[in-house]
Tab-separated table of C-alpha atoms and ligand atoms in Angstrom:
chain	number	residue	atom	x	y	z
S	422	MET	CA	-0.286	-0.196	-0.316
S	423	ARG	CA	1.219	3.081	-1.442
S	424	LYS	CA	0.253	6.777	-0.459
S	425	LEU	CA	1.655	8.047	-3.865
S	426	LEU	CA	1.440	12.209	-4.815
S	427	ILE	CA	1.777	12.558	-8.462
S	428	THR	CA	2.387	16.179	-9.635
S	429	GLY	CA	1.377	17.744	-12.719
S	430	GLY	CA	-1.197	14.825	-13.372
S	431	ALA	CA	-3.612	16.873	-15.229
S	432	GLY	CA	-1.351	17.726	-18.274
S	433	PHE	CA	-0.344	16.064	-20.867
S	434	ILE	CA	2.234	12.591	-20.092
S	435	GLY	CA	1.070	13.392	-16.119
S	436	SER	CA	-2.688	12.076	-17.705
S	437	HIS	CA	-1.052	8.893	-18.936
S	438	VAL	CA	0.799	8.435	-15.912
S	439	VAL	CA	-2.170	8.813	-13.465
S	440	ARG	CA	-4.433	6.402	-15.797
S	441	LEU	CA	-1.558	3.613	-15.807
S	442	PHE	CA	-0.918	3.704	-11.894
S	443	VAL	CA	-5.070	4.101	-10.665
S	444	ASN	CA	-5.437	0.943	-13.365
S	445	LYS	CA	-2.829	-0.901	-12.469
S	446	TYR	CA	-2.293	-0.779	-9.058
S	447	PRO	CA	-5.557	-0.585	-7.453
S	448	ASP	CA	-3.901	-0.911	-3.575
S	449	TYR	CA	-2.263	2.383	-3.839
S	450	GLN	CA	-3.654	5.597	-2.915
S	451	ILE	CA	-3.019	7.773	-5.891
S	452	TYR	CA	-2.875	12.036	-5.211
S	453	ASN	CA	-2.839	13.929	-8.589
S	454	LEU	CA	-1.872	17.359	-7.290
S	455	ASP	CA	-1.959	20.045	-10.240
S	456	LYS	CA	-2.610	24.015	-10.638
S	457	LEU	CA	-4.688	23.459	-13.640
S	458	THR	CA	-2.555	25.986	-15.840
S	459	TYR	CA	-3.251	26.453	-19.287
S	460	ALA	CA	-1.906	23.413	-19.699
S	461	GLY	CA	-4.088	21.021	-17.000
S	462	ASN	CA	-6.992	19.586	-18.423
S	463	LEU	CA	-9.408	17.321	-15.677
S	464	GLU	CA	-11.189	16.206	-18.763
S	465	ASN	CA	-7.968	14.335	-19.879
S	466	LEU	CA	-9.114	11.866	-16.413
S	467	THR	CA	-13.144	11.610	-16.795
S	468	ASP	CA	-12.813	7.696	-17.529
S	469	ILE	CA	-10.820	7.272	-13.850
S	470	GLU	CA	-12.186	10.308	-11.661
S	471	THR	CA	-14.479	8.112	-9.725
S	472	ARG	CA	-12.304	5.450	-8.665
S	473	PRO	CA	-11.925	4.881	-5.179
S	474	ASN	CA	-8.174	5.178	-5.330
S	475	TYR	CA	-7.626	8.376	-7.351
S	476	HIS	CA	-8.107	11.496	-5.610
S	477	PHE	CA	-7.133	14.968	-6.936
S	478	LEU	CA	-5.878	17.802	-4.947
S	479	LYS	CA	-5.602	21.484	-7.141
S	480	ALA	CA	-2.322	23.118	-5.300
S	481	ASP	CA	0.200	25.412	-6.764
S	482	ILE	CA	3.769	23.256	-6.073
S	483	THR	CA	5.412	27.573	-5.553
S	484	ASP	CA	3.179	27.656	-2.441
S	485	ALA	CA	5.398	26.168	0.224
S	486	ALA	CA	2.568	26.596	2.988
S	487	VAL	CA	0.071	24.518	0.958
S	488	ILE	CA	2.383	21.772	-0.217
S	489	ASP	CA	3.450	21.436	3.605
S	490	GLU	CA	0.021	21.100	5.170
S	491	LEU	CA	-0.539	18.741	1.871
S	492	PHE	CA	2.070	16.566	3.189
S	493	ALA	CA	1.358	16.504	6.908
S	494	ARG	CA	-2.348	15.871	6.128
S	495	TYR	CA	-1.946	12.703	3.582
S	496	GLU	CA	1.531	11.529	4.858
S	497	PHE	CA	2.816	10.827	1.304
S	498	ASP	CA	5.496	8.110	1.160
S	499	GLY	CA	6.363	8.162	-2.570
S	500	VAL	CA	5.904	11.175	-5.038
S	501	ILE	CA	6.480	11.251	-9.022
S	502	HIS	CA	6.869	14.733	-10.022
S	503	LEU	CA	5.562	15.921	-13.618
S	504	ALA	CA	4.552	19.619	-12.443
S	505	ALA	CA	6.238	22.108	-14.781
S	506	GLU	CA	5.822	25.089	-17.465
S	507	SER	CA	7.220	22.845	-20.454
S	508	HIS	CA	6.777	24.783	-23.695
S	509	VAL	CA	10.649	26.619	-24.722
S	510	ASP	CA	8.625	29.590	-26.977
S	511	ARG	CA	7.013	30.414	-23.324
S	512	SER	CA	10.143	30.469	-21.658
S	513	ILE	CA	11.920	32.457	-24.166
S	514	LYS	CA	9.042	35.208	-23.322
S	515	ASP	CA	8.311	34.558	-19.892
S	516	PRO	CA	11.540	32.938	-18.035
S	517	LEU	CA	10.640	33.883	-14.330
S	518	ALA	CA	7.434	31.790	-14.649
S	519	PHE	CA	9.389	28.991	-15.515
S	520	ILE	CA	11.727	29.750	-12.281
S	521	GLN	CA	9.387	29.688	-10.213
S	522	THR	CA	7.047	26.896	-11.329
S	523	ASN	CA	10.435	24.627	-12.088
S	524	ILE	CA	12.893	25.407	-9.305
S	525	ILE	CA	11.448	27.014	-6.456
S	526	GLY	CA	8.222	24.457	-7.101
S	527	THR	CA	10.608	21.636	-7.225
S	528	VAL	CA	12.827	22.822	-4.238
S	529	ASN	CA	8.999	23.323	-2.008
S	530	LEU	CA	8.288	19.426	-2.969
S	531	LEU	CA	11.750	18.224	-1.456
S	532	ASN	CA	11.636	20.254	1.673
S	533	ALA	CA	8.140	18.727	2.105
S	534	ALA	CA	9.565	15.350	1.677
S	535	ARG	CA	12.506	15.649	3.695
S	536	ASN	CA	10.538	17.188	6.415
S	537	THR	CA	7.787	14.442	6.408
S	538	TRP	CA	10.539	11.514	5.987
S	539	LYS	CA	13.368	12.371	7.784
S	540	ASP	CA	12.547	10.438	11.363
S	541	ASN	CA	12.287	7.115	8.954
S	542	MET	CA	13.964	7.207	5.612
S	543	GLY	CA	13.327	4.083	3.757
S	544	GLU	CA	10.849	2.734	1.631
S	545	GLN	CA	9.856	6.410	0.573
S	546	ARG	CA	10.850	7.396	-3.309
S	547	PHE	CA	11.042	11.160	-4.646
S	548	TYR	CA	10.868	10.499	-8.403
S	549	HIS	CA	11.843	13.802	-10.341
S	550	ILE	CA	10.865	13.784	-14.452
S	551	SER	CA	13.027	15.740	-16.033
S	552	THR	CA	14.233	16.550	-19.604
S	553	ASP	CA	16.855	15.395	-22.253
S	554	GLU	CA	17.111	19.222	-23.202
S	555	VAL	CA	19.067	19.879	-19.943
S	556	TYR	CA	22.176	18.009	-21.745
S	557	GLY	CA	22.204	20.915	-24.623
S	558	SER	CA	22.290	20.593	-28.156
S	559	LEU	CA	24.281	18.048	-30.403
S	560	GLY	CA	25.890	17.883	-33.734
S	561	GLU	CA	25.078	15.483	-36.689
S	562	GLU	CA	26.493	12.355	-34.565
S	563	GLY	CA	26.476	11.334	-31.109
S	564	TYR	CA	23.695	10.718	-28.396
S	565	PHE	CA	23.558	12.349	-24.759
S	566	THR	CA	24.063	9.451	-22.239
S	567	GLU	CA	23.541	9.913	-18.434
S	568	GLU	CA	27.372	11.249	-17.784
S	569	THR	CA	26.820	13.647	-21.053
S	570	PRO	CA	27.428	17.518	-19.011
S	571	TYR	CA	24.475	19.458	-18.516
S	572	ASP	CA	24.619	22.275	-21.103
S	573	PRO	CA	21.273	23.753	-21.083
S	574	ARG	CA	20.493	26.492	-23.721
S	575	SER	CA	17.030	27.693	-23.003
S	576	PRO	CA	14.775	29.517	-20.150
S	577	TYR	CA	13.350	26.251	-20.088
S	578	SER	CA	15.893	23.766	-20.401
S	579	ALA	CA	17.925	26.060	-17.276
S	580	SER	CA	15.090	25.868	-14.929
S	581	LYS	CA	14.634	22.004	-15.644
S	582	ALA	CA	18.612	21.455	-15.383
S	583	SER	CA	18.522	23.216	-12.156
S	584	SER	CA	15.736	20.988	-10.959
S	585	ASP	CA	17.533	18.291	-11.656
S	586	HIS	CA	20.525	19.773	-9.562
S	587	MET	CA	19.083	20.166	-6.610
S	588	VAL	CA	17.037	16.979	-6.280
S	589	ARG	CA	20.740	15.538	-6.589
S	590	ALA	CA	22.023	17.908	-3.900
S	591	TYR	CA	18.926	16.741	-1.998
S	592	PHE	CA	20.177	12.692	-2.329
S	593	HIS	CA	23.657	13.830	-1.319
S	594	THR	CA	23.144	16.414	1.471
S	595	TYR	CA	20.369	14.973	3.398
S	596	ASP	CA	20.115	11.316	1.678
S	597	LEU	CA	16.806	12.025	0.365
S	598	PRO	CA	15.496	8.641	-1.779
S	599	VAL	CA	15.603	9.789	-4.989
S	600	LEU	CA	15.216	9.050	-8.612
S	601	ILE	CA	15.752	11.122	-11.967
S	602	SER	CA	14.886	10.247	-15.401
S	603	ASN	CA	15.713	12.635	-18.830
S	604	CYS	CA	13.243	11.682	-21.694
S	605	SER	CA	12.768	12.919	-25.141
S	606	ASN	CA	10.153	14.535	-27.034
S	607	ASN	CA	6.815	12.670	-26.388
S	608	TYR	CA	3.638	12.392	-28.562
S	609	GLY	CA	0.207	10.828	-28.173
S	610	PRO	CA	-2.979	11.860	-27.419
S	611	ASN	CA	-3.707	15.072	-24.841
S	612	HIS	CA	-1.037	16.842	-25.977
S	613	PHE	CA	-1.351	20.443	-25.931
S	614	PRO	CA	-1.546	22.016	-29.303
S	615	GLU	CA	1.203	24.958	-28.387
S	616	LYS	CA	3.759	21.849	-29.414
S	617	LEU	CA	4.657	20.538	-32.861
S	618	ILE	CA	2.950	17.735	-33.592
S	619	PRO	CA	-0.293	18.307	-31.908
S	620	LEU	CA	-0.225	21.837	-33.778
S	621	VAL	CA	0.543	20.627	-37.149
S	622	ILE	CA	-2.477	18.208	-36.496
S	623	HIS	CA	-4.519	21.290	-35.459
S	624	ASN	CA	-3.747	23.192	-38.610
S	625	ILE	CA	-3.993	20.880	-40.911
S	626	ARG	CA	-7.460	19.778	-40.036
S	627	ASN	CA	-8.268	23.658	-40.012
S	628	ASN	CA	-6.746	24.360	-43.368
S	629	LYS	CA	-4.388	27.058	-41.731
S	630	PRO	CA	-0.446	27.395	-42.554
S	631	ILE	CA	2.180	24.896	-40.763
S	632	PRO	CA	4.553	26.661	-39.258
S	633	VAL	CA	7.844	25.380	-39.215
S	634	TYR	CA	11.146	27.030	-37.235
S	635	GLY	CA	14.022	27.878	-39.655
S	636	ASP	CA	15.156	25.227	-42.313
S	637	GLY	CA	13.510	22.604	-40.376
S	638	LYS	CA	16.439	20.954	-40.289
S	639	TYR	CA	16.149	20.643	-36.196
S	640	THR	CA	15.773	17.070	-35.231
S	641	ARG	CA	13.993	15.373	-32.459
S	642	ASP	CA	13.742	12.206	-31.115
S	643	TRP	CA	9.895	10.942	-30.440
S	644	LEU	CA	8.896	8.718	-27.851
S	645	TRP	CA	5.054	7.164	-27.517
S	646	VAL	CA	3.457	8.969	-24.433
S	647	MET	CA	2.468	5.552	-23.072
S	648	ASP	CA	6.256	4.009	-23.239
S	649	HIS	CA	7.151	7.144	-21.268
S	650	ALA	CA	4.408	6.276	-18.844
S	651	THR	CA	5.482	2.221	-18.505
S	652	ALA	CA	9.296	3.849	-18.806
S	653	ILE	CA	8.264	6.103	-15.244
S	654	ASP	CA	6.384	2.883	-13.492
S	655	THR	CA	9.575	0.742	-14.134
S	656	ILE	CA	12.212	3.432	-12.796
S	657	PHE	CA	9.535	4.487	-9.249
S	658	HIS	CA	9.606	0.418	-8.618
S	659	ARG	CA	12.861	-0.757	-9.775
S	660	GLY	CA	15.464	2.189	-10.479
S	661	ARG	CA	17.995	2.136	-7.892
S	662	ILE	CA	18.583	5.320	-5.584
S	663	GLY	CA	20.029	8.542	-6.591
S	664	GLU	CA	20.330	7.096	-9.907
S	665	THR	CA	19.246	8.963	-13.034
S	666	TYR	CA	18.144	6.915	-16.064
S	667	ASN	CA	17.887	8.349	-19.759
S	668	ILE	CA	14.873	7.655	-21.742
S	669	GLY	CA	14.000	7.792	-25.463
S	670	GLY	CA	12.258	6.744	-28.508
S	671	ASN	CA	15.472	5.786	-30.711
S	672	ASN	CA	13.342	7.395	-33.401
S	673	GLU	CA	14.693	10.603	-34.614
S	674	TRP	CA	13.537	12.661	-37.285
S	675	LYS	CA	13.707	15.918	-39.048
S	676	ASN	CA	11.152	18.596	-38.540
S	677	ILE	CA	10.705	18.328	-41.388
S	678	ASP	CA	10.524	15.381	-42.672
S	679	LEU	CA	8.099	14.804	-39.261
S	680	VAL	CA	5.662	17.236	-40.749
S	681	GLN	CA	5.706	16.029	-44.427
S	682	ASN	CA	4.774	12.877	-42.981
S	683	LEU	CA	2.227	14.000	-40.622
S	684	CYS	CA	0.702	15.890	-43.744
S	685	ASP	CA	0.163	12.174	-45.855
S	686	ILE	CA	-1.273	10.843	-42.558
S	687	MET	CA	-4.107	13.818	-42.524
S	688	ASP	CA	-4.754	13.538	-46.200
S	689	GLU	CA	-5.430	10.048	-46.075
S	690	LEU	CA	-7.590	10.157	-42.801
S	691	LEU	CA	-9.583	13.221	-43.923
S	692	GLY	CA	-9.933	11.566	-47.846
S	693	ARG	CA	-8.005	14.719	-49.102
S	694	GLU	CA	-5.655	14.363	-52.802
S	695	LYS	CA	-2.452	13.247	-51.743
S	696	GLY	CA	0.018	16.514	-51.441
S	697	ALA	CA	-2.889	18.714	-50.369
S	698	SER	CA	-1.747	19.032	-46.636
S	699	ARG	CA	1.527	19.430	-47.694
S	700	LYS	CA	0.790	23.083	-49.219
S	701	LEU	CA	0.048	24.563	-45.998
S	702	ILE	CA	3.920	23.804	-44.854
S	703	THR	CA	5.177	27.815	-44.546
S	704	PHE	CA	8.792	28.234	-43.015
S	705	VAL	CA	8.918	31.444	-40.600
S	706	LYS	CA	11.211	32.796	-38.479
S	707	ASP	CA	13.446	30.880	-36.402
S	708	ARG	CA	12.918	29.758	-32.484
S	709	PRO	CA	16.171	31.960	-30.962
S	710	GLY	CA	18.699	29.539	-29.818
S	711	HIS	CA	16.873	27.000	-31.344
S	712	ASP	CA	18.729	23.539	-30.131
S	713	LYS	CA	20.279	21.617	-33.231
S	714	ARG	CA	19.225	18.163	-32.035
S	715	TYR	CA	18.993	15.651	-29.491
S	716	ALA	CA	19.204	12.474	-29.237
S	717	ILE	CA	19.105	9.814	-26.354
S	718	ASP	CA	21.314	6.689	-25.606
S	719	ALA	CA	19.136	4.529	-23.956
S	720	THR	CA	21.492	1.672	-22.993
S	721	LYS	CA	21.554	1.691	-18.875
S	722	ILE	CA	17.429	1.501	-18.738
S	723	LYS	CA	17.060	-1.049	-21.203
S	724	THR	CA	20.072	-3.831	-20.022
S	725	GLU	CA	19.521	-2.605	-15.837
S	726	LEU	CA	15.670	-2.588	-16.058
S	727	GLY	CA	14.733	-4.437	-19.374
S	728	TRP	CA	12.368	-1.520	-20.419
S	729	GLN	CA	12.525	-0.234	-24.027
S	730	PRO	CA	10.065	1.471	-26.472
S	731	THR	CA	7.056	-0.544	-28.215
S	732	LEU	CA	5.792	1.632	-30.449
S	733	ALA	CA	6.953	2.044	-33.849
S	734	SER	CA	6.676	5.879	-35.069
S	735	ILE	CA	4.382	5.827	-38.160
S	736	GLU	CA	1.970	3.874	-36.421
S	737	GLY	CA	2.311	5.844	-33.348
S	738	PHE	CA	1.904	9.130	-35.871
S	739	ARG	CA	-1.422	7.684	-37.165
S	740	ARG	CA	-3.057	7.001	-33.953
S	741	THR	CA	-2.503	10.249	-32.557
S	742	ALA	CA	-3.609	11.808	-35.464
S	743	GLN	CA	-6.458	9.845	-35.572
S	744	TRP	CA	-7.110	10.769	-31.734
S	745	TYR	CA	-7.231	14.574	-32.573
S	746	LEU	CA	-10.095	13.807	-35.037
S	747	ASP	CA	-11.823	11.280	-32.983
S	748	ASN	CA	-11.844	14.062	-30.157
S	749	GLU	CA	-12.507	17.427	-31.816
S	750	SER	CA	-14.597	18.454	-29.006
S	751	TRP	CA	-10.926	18.231	-26.720
S	752	LEU	CA	-9.364	20.019	-29.241
S	753	GLU	CA	-11.883	23.058	-29.196
S	754	LYS	CA	-12.319	23.381	-25.952
S	755	VAL	CA	-8.182	23.576	-25.538
S	756	THR	CA	-8.118	25.971	-28.509
S	757	SER	CA	-10.807	28.097	-27.525
S	758	GLY	CA	-10.210	31.605	-25.737
S	759	ALA	CA	-6.943	32.123	-24.223
S	760	TYR	CA	-4.829	29.592	-26.718
S	761	GLN	CA	-5.937	32.197	-29.941
S	762	ASN	CA	-4.266	35.107	-28.274
S	763	TYR	CA	-1.119	32.987	-27.464
S	764	TYR	CA	-1.099	31.823	-30.885
S	765	SER	CA	-1.686	35.268	-32.691
S	766	GLU	CA	0.530	37.295	-30.476
S	767	HIS	CA	3.707	34.084	-30.706
S	768	TYR	CA	3.242	33.555	-34.378
S	769	SER	CA	2.982	37.230	-34.947
S	770	HIS	CA	6.666	37.133	-33.980
S	771	TYR	CA	7.602	34.263	-35.970
S	772	LYS	CA	6.743	35.454	-39.391
Q	1199	LIG	P1	2.369	20.090	-20.107
Q	1199	LIG	O1	2.447	21.047	-19.794
Q	1199	LIG	O2	1.373	19.197	-20.576
Q	1199	LIG	O3	1.444	19.529	-18.162
Q	1199	LIG	C1	1.972	20.148	-17.205
Q	1199	LIG	C2	1.019	20.144	-15.929
Q	1199	LIG	O4	1.494	20.396	-14.617
Q	1199	LIG	C3	-0.449	20.772	-16.105
Q	1199	LIG	O5	-1.148	19.827	-15.840
Q	1199	LIG	C4	-0.083	22.272	-15.503
Q	1199	LIG	O6	-1.497	22.611	-15.017
Q	1199	LIG	C5	0.488	21.395	-14.160
Q	1199	LIG	N1	1.265	22.603	-13.259
Q	1199	LIG	C6	2.225	23.715	-14.502
Q	1199	LIG	N2	2.263	24.472	-12.931
Q	1199	LIG	C7	2.028	24.176	-12.021
Q	1199	LIG	C8	2.012	24.830	-10.278
Q	1199	LIG	N3	2.831	25.735	-10.443
Q	1199	LIG	N4	1.827	23.505	-9.922
Q	1199	LIG	C9	0.736	22.610	-9.486
Q	1199	LIG	N5	0.614	22.550	-11.134
Q	1199	LIG	C10	1.377	23.149	-12.127
Q	1199	LIG	O7	3.636	19.059	-19.528
Q	1199	LIG	P2	4.038	17.409	-19.871
Q	1199	LIG	O8	4.905	18.010	-21.177
Q	1199	LIG	O9	2.733	16.263	-19.544
Q	1199	LIG	O10	5.207	17.561	-19.308
Q	1199	LIG	C11	5.606	17.186	-17.988
Q	1199	LIG	C12	6.727	16.663	-17.096
Q	1199	LIG	O11	7.509	15.951	-18.456
Q	1199	LIG	C13	7.171	18.517	-17.268
Q	1199	LIG	O12	8.554	18.147	-16.309
Q	1199	LIG	C14	8.449	18.180	-18.045
Q	1199	LIG	O13	9.394	19.202	-18.172
Q	1199	LIG	C15	8.623	16.726	-18.568
Q	1199	LIG	N6	9.150	16.102	-19.859
Q	1199	LIG	C16	8.279	16.534	-20.871
Q	1199	LIG	C17	8.407	16.015	-22.197
Q	1199	LIG	C18	7.576	16.064	-23.190
Q	1199	LIG	O14	8.086	15.955	-24.741
Q	1199	LIG	N7	6.661	16.525	-23.212
Q	1199	LIG	C19	9.530	14.964	-22.351
Q	1199	LIG	C20	10.264	15.217	-21.269
Q	1199	LIG	C21	10.387	15.638	-20.226
Q	1200	LIG	O1	12.922	17.075	-25.542
Q	1200	LIG	C1	11.987	17.055	-24.599
Q	1200	LIG	C2	11.397	18.378	-24.651
Q	1200	LIG	O2	10.520	17.873	-25.792
Q	1200	LIG	C3	10.782	18.469	-23.518
Q	1200	LIG	O3	11.296	18.742	-22.255
Q	1200	LIG	C4	9.326	19.755	-23.638
Q	1200	LIG	O4	8.622	19.973	-22.389
Q	1200	LIG	C5	8.412	19.651	-24.868
Q	1200	LIG	O5	7.838	21.076	-25.371
Q	1200	LIG	C6	9.821	19.267	-26.278
Q	1200	LIG	O6	10.125	20.589	-26.740
Q	1200	LIG	P1	10.794	20.580	-27.736
Q	1200	LIG	O7	11.378	22.321	-27.515
Q	1200	LIG	O8	11.318	20.020	-28.578
Q	1200	LIG	O9	9.100	21.153	-28.700
Q	1200	LIG	P2	8.202	21.407	-29.645
Q	1200	LIG	O10	6.876	20.548	-29.650
Q	1200	LIG	O11	7.796	23.026	-29.013
Q	1200	LIG	O12	9.092	21.837	-31.051
Q	1200	LIG	C7	9.412	20.394	-31.505
Q	1200	LIG	C8	10.449	21.055	-32.757
Q	1200	LIG	O13	9.722	21.747	-33.606
Q	1200	LIG	C9	11.351	22.161	-32.481
Q	1200	LIG	O14	12.587	21.762	-33.365
Q	1200	LIG	C10	11.013	23.440	-32.804
Q	1200	LIG	C11	10.166	22.961	-34.056
Q	1200	LIG	N1	8.417	23.522	-33.750
Q	1200	LIG	C12	7.525	24.252	-33.068
Q	1200	LIG	C13	6.653	24.674	-33.175
Q	1200	LIG	C14	5.745	24.881	-31.959
Q	1200	LIG	C15	8.660	24.497	-35.361
Q	1200	LIG	O15	9.137	24.098	-36.785
Q	1200	LIG	N2	7.146	25.342	-35.487
Q	1200	LIG	C16	6.616	25.625	-34.479
Q	1200	LIG	O16	5.266	25.758	-34.348
């Protein structure tokens, strides 16, 4: 029996992690703590919201007093920490929000866990979910390993790097039982359409221009979000305390190739003439400090814990596109109101 706190469980990856744990571990009490920012959406979890082992706590991790009070009240013995400001473009516009949530929010959780567990440190786990972006940018060759020195280059990745360092500092200084994983780009259902894949699908559906930054030759490694959730389950239960695990899809795509592929899948699903959606591709001004390439060496998690990705990318992209077409009302809700303002403001600078 565990009392497990999952932060950011109303977001993209968090909602898949919450669902997996609620279904797989009926003996655990799962507490989903989320502020419900623009990126948090409880509609992601309607299928499990009435389960007896699921509880929602609306709270802000930047509020130390509230976090302390929740730890005192529920005595969590495990934490999977996903809550974050997660979009690179927004971090370029407003770095401070990323410092507050990603760094200060993480330290508030570390302090609360330490205070609650300090007299009885044992089977508890503080598992921090991080990103491959902390390692910086690769050239055409090479991969990020767990030993790659940190070299973050955006306010987002710098804030995540800082939070990783704080988590490690609490392990070395206070013996807090921590785990960290650094994952590549996720994709799949419930992804907020400010990120490349859902934005492209949404724009194709609405016959809107598809903004591709710079020359489109930037490379990302894409992982099916449910594969990330199973990796998190594996690391939470079997990872070695104090260790870091890289998670990747072994699935590199240049942005322009990925976008063209999505165009072809959407043409097929929408019954459009082949090549119709590719006409929407529009090269726009580049993202400042745009990292050229991310690629993960996931040997450690494979050899030590036996985890590897399961879904081939073309099948995954197709399933993702189909999910957005089947869930038009979800997409319409999240793209009404504030999203419209974000979109027109952001892309007016990227002409
Ligand atoms: P997301 O933006 O979809 O969701 C973030 C969630 O955190 C939202 O539900 C939001 O409401 C909540 N949140 C934000 N600020 C909060 C605060 N102050 N207090 C409480 N809740 C707050 O993000 P995501 O893409 O699901 O990413 C989840 C985690 O995984 C992040 O830590 C991110 O850095 C990491 N990560 C993401 C990816 C990716 O490709 N999306 C890859 C590797 C790592
Ligand atoms: O690598 C893991 C990271 O992946 C996570 O830590 C982040 O939370 C997540 O947002 C993601 O970051 P990226 O910056 O790689 O994702 P994004 O979807 O914003 O962009 C993917 C690529 O597509 C990147 O090279 C920028 C480009 N792009 C993005 C947008 C939004 C475009 O060309 N046009 C766009 O409109």
